[in-house]
Tab-separated table of C-alpha atoms in Angstrom:
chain	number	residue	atom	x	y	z
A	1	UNK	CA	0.877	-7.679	20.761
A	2	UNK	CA	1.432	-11.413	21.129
A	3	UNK	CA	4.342	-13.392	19.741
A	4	UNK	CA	2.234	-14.426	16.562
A	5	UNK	CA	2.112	-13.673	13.625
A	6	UNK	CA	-0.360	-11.067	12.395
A	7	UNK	CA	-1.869	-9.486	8.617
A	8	UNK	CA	-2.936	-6.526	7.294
A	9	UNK	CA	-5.462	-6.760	4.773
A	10	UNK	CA	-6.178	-4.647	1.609
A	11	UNK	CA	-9.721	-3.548	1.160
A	12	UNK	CA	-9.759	-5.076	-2.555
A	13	UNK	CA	-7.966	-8.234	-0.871
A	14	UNK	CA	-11.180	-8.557	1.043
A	15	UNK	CA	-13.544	-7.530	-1.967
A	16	UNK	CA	-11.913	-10.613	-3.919
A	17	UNK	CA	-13.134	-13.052	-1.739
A	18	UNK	CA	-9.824	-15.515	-2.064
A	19	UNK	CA	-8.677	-14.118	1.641
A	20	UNK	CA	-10.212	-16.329	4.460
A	21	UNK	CA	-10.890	-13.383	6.830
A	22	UNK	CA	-11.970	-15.260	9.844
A	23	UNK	CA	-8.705	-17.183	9.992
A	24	UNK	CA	-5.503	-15.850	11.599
A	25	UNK	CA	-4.831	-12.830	14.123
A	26	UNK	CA	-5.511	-9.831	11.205
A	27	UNK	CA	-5.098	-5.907	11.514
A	28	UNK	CA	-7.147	-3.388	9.917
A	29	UNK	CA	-7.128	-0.097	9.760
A	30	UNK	CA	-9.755	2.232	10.429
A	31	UNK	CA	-9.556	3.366	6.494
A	32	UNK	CA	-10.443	0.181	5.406
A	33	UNK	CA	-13.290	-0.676	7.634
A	34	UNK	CA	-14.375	2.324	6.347
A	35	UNK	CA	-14.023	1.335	2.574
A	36	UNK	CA	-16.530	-1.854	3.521
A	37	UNK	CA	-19.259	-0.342	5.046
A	38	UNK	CA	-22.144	-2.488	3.296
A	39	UNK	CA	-23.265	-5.604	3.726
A	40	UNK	CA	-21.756	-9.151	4.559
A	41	UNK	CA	-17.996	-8.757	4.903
A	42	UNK	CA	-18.855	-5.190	7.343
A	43	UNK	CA	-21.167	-7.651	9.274
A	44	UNK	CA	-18.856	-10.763	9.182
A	45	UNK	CA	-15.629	-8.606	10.712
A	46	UNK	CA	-17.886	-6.587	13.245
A	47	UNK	CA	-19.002	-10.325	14.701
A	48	UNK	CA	-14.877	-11.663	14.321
A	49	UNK	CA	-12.852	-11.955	17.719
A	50	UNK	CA	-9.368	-11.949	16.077
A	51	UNK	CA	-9.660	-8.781	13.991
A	52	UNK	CA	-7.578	-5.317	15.619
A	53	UNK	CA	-8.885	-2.406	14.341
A	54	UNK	CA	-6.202	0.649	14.459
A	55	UNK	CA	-4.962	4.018	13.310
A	56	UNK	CA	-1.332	3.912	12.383
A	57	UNK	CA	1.197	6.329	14.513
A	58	UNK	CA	2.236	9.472	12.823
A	59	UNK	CA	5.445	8.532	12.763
A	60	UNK	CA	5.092	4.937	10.974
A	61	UNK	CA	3.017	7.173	7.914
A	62	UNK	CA	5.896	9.886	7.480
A	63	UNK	CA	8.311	6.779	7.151
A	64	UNK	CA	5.828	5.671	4.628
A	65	UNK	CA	5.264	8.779	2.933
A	66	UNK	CA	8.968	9.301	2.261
A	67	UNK	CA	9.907	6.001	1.223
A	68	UNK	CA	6.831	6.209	-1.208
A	69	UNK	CA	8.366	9.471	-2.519
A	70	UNK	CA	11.446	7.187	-3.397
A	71	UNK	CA	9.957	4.470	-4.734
A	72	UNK	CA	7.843	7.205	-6.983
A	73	UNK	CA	4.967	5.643	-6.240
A	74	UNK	CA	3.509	8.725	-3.405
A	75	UNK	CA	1.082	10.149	-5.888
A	76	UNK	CA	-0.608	7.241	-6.295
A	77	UNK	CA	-1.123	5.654	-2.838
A	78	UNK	CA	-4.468	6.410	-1.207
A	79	UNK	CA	-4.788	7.257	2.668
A	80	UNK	CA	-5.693	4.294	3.094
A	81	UNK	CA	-2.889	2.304	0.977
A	82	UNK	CA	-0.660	4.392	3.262
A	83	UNK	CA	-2.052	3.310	6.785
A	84	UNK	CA	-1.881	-0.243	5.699
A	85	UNK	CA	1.835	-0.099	4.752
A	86	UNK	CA	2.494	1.760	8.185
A	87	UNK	CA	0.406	-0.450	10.290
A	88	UNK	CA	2.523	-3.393	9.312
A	89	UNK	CA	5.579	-1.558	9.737
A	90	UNK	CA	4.234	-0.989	12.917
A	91	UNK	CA	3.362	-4.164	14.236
A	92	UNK	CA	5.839	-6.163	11.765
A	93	UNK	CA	2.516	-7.707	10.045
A	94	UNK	CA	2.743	-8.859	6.705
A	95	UNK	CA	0.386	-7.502	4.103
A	96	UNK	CA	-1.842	-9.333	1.975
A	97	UNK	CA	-2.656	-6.948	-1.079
A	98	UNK	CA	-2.916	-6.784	-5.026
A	99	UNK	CA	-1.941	-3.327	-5.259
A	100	UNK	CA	1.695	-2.953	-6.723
A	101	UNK	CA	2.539	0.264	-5.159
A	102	UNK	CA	1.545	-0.730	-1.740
A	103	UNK	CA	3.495	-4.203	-2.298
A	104	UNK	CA	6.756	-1.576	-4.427
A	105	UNK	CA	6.882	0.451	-0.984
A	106	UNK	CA	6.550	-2.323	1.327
A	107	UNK	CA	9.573	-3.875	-0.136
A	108	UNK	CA	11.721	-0.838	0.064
A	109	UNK	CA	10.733	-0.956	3.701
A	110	UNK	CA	11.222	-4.829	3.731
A	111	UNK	CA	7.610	-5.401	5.144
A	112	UNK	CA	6.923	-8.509	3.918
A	113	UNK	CA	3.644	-9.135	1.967
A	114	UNK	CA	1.938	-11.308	-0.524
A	115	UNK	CA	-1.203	-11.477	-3.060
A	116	UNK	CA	-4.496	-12.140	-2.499
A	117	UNK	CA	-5.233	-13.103	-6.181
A	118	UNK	CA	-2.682	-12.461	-8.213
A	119	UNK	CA	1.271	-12.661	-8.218
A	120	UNK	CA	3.434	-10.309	-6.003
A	121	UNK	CA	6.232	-8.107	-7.508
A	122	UNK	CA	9.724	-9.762	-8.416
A	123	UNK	CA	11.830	-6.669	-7.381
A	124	UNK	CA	11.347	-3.158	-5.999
A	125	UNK	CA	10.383	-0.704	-9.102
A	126	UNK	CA	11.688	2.967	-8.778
A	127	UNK	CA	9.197	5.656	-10.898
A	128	UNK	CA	10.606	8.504	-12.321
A	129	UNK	CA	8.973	11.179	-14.954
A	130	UNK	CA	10.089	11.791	-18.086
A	131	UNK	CA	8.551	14.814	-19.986
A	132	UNK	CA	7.000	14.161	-23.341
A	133	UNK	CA	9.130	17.013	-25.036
A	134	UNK	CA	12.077	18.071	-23.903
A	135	UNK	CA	12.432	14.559	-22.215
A	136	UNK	CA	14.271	15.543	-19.035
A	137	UNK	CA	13.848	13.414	-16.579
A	138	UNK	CA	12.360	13.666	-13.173
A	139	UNK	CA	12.057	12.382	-9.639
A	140	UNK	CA	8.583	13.426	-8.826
A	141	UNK	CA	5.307	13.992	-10.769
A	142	UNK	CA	5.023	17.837	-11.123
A	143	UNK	CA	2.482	17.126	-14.239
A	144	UNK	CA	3.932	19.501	-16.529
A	145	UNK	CA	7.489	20.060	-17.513
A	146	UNK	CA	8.883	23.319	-15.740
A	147	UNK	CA	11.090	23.814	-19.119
A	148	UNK	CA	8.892	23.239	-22.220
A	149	UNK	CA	5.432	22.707	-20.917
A	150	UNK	CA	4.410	19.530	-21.905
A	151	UNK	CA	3.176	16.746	-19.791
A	152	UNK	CA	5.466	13.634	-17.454
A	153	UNK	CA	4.982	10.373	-18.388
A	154	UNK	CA	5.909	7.827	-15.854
A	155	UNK	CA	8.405	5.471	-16.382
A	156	UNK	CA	10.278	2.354	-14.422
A	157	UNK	CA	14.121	2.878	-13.329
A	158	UNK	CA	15.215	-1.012	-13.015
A	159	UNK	CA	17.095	-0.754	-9.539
């Protein structure tokens, strides 16, 4: 890619209508096209010149995927919150999103990124599980607690 500076949008970055999507050299991937399949914004990025439409290497989503294990935040990023962060990790775009576990994993990664309609994050949150019994504490959602049964809650780790 050219020297500039390119974007990788959010579908609900799009869907709030604050983003000026024909300005600026912007990436999608081919999970959020998807998302917009109806009516004006589909037709308004099918007729745009400057859009880049692409499916993130395996590589840049396994980086993803385990960084969004350590962040806690894996079970809930979709596909397609995962191709965005690893698109922009893989063309060093910066992402313009809402979602605070796609903006929590991009800052572990240092991708930068900002919101479309609301405030970024202040600092990198780290999830961890904390059963509603026994109250051990763990690193991953496993939905019940291996030693008492009872369910995780998730909680923030300030890092």
């Amino acid at each position: 890619m050219e020297n500039n500076i390119y974007y990788v949008i959010d579908t609900s970055a799009i869907l709030s209508g604050k983003i000026n999507i024909a300005a600026g050299n912007l990436i999608f991937p081919e999970s959020v096209i998807n998302e917009i399949q109806h009516g004006n914004i589909k037709y308004l990025i099918d007729s745009m010149e400057n859009i880049r439409v692409y499916r993130p290497e395996e590589g840049y989503l396994n980086i993803v995927k385990e960084a969004s294990k350590k962040t806690g935040d894996y079970n809930v990023l979709s596909s397609t919150d995962m191709d965005i962060i690893a698109l922009a990790l893989q063309f060093n775009a910066i992402i313009i999103t809402d979602d605070y576990a796609i903006q929590n994993v991009a800052s572990r990664l240092k991708i930068k990124y900002s919101g479309a309609s609301i405030n970024e994050i202040k600092r990198e949150i780290r999830w961890l599980y904390r059963c509603t019994g026994c109250h051990k504490i763990y690193n991953e959602d496993i939905k019940e607690c291996p030693v008492c049964g009872h369910k995780l809650k998730r909680f923030t780790k300030k890092l």
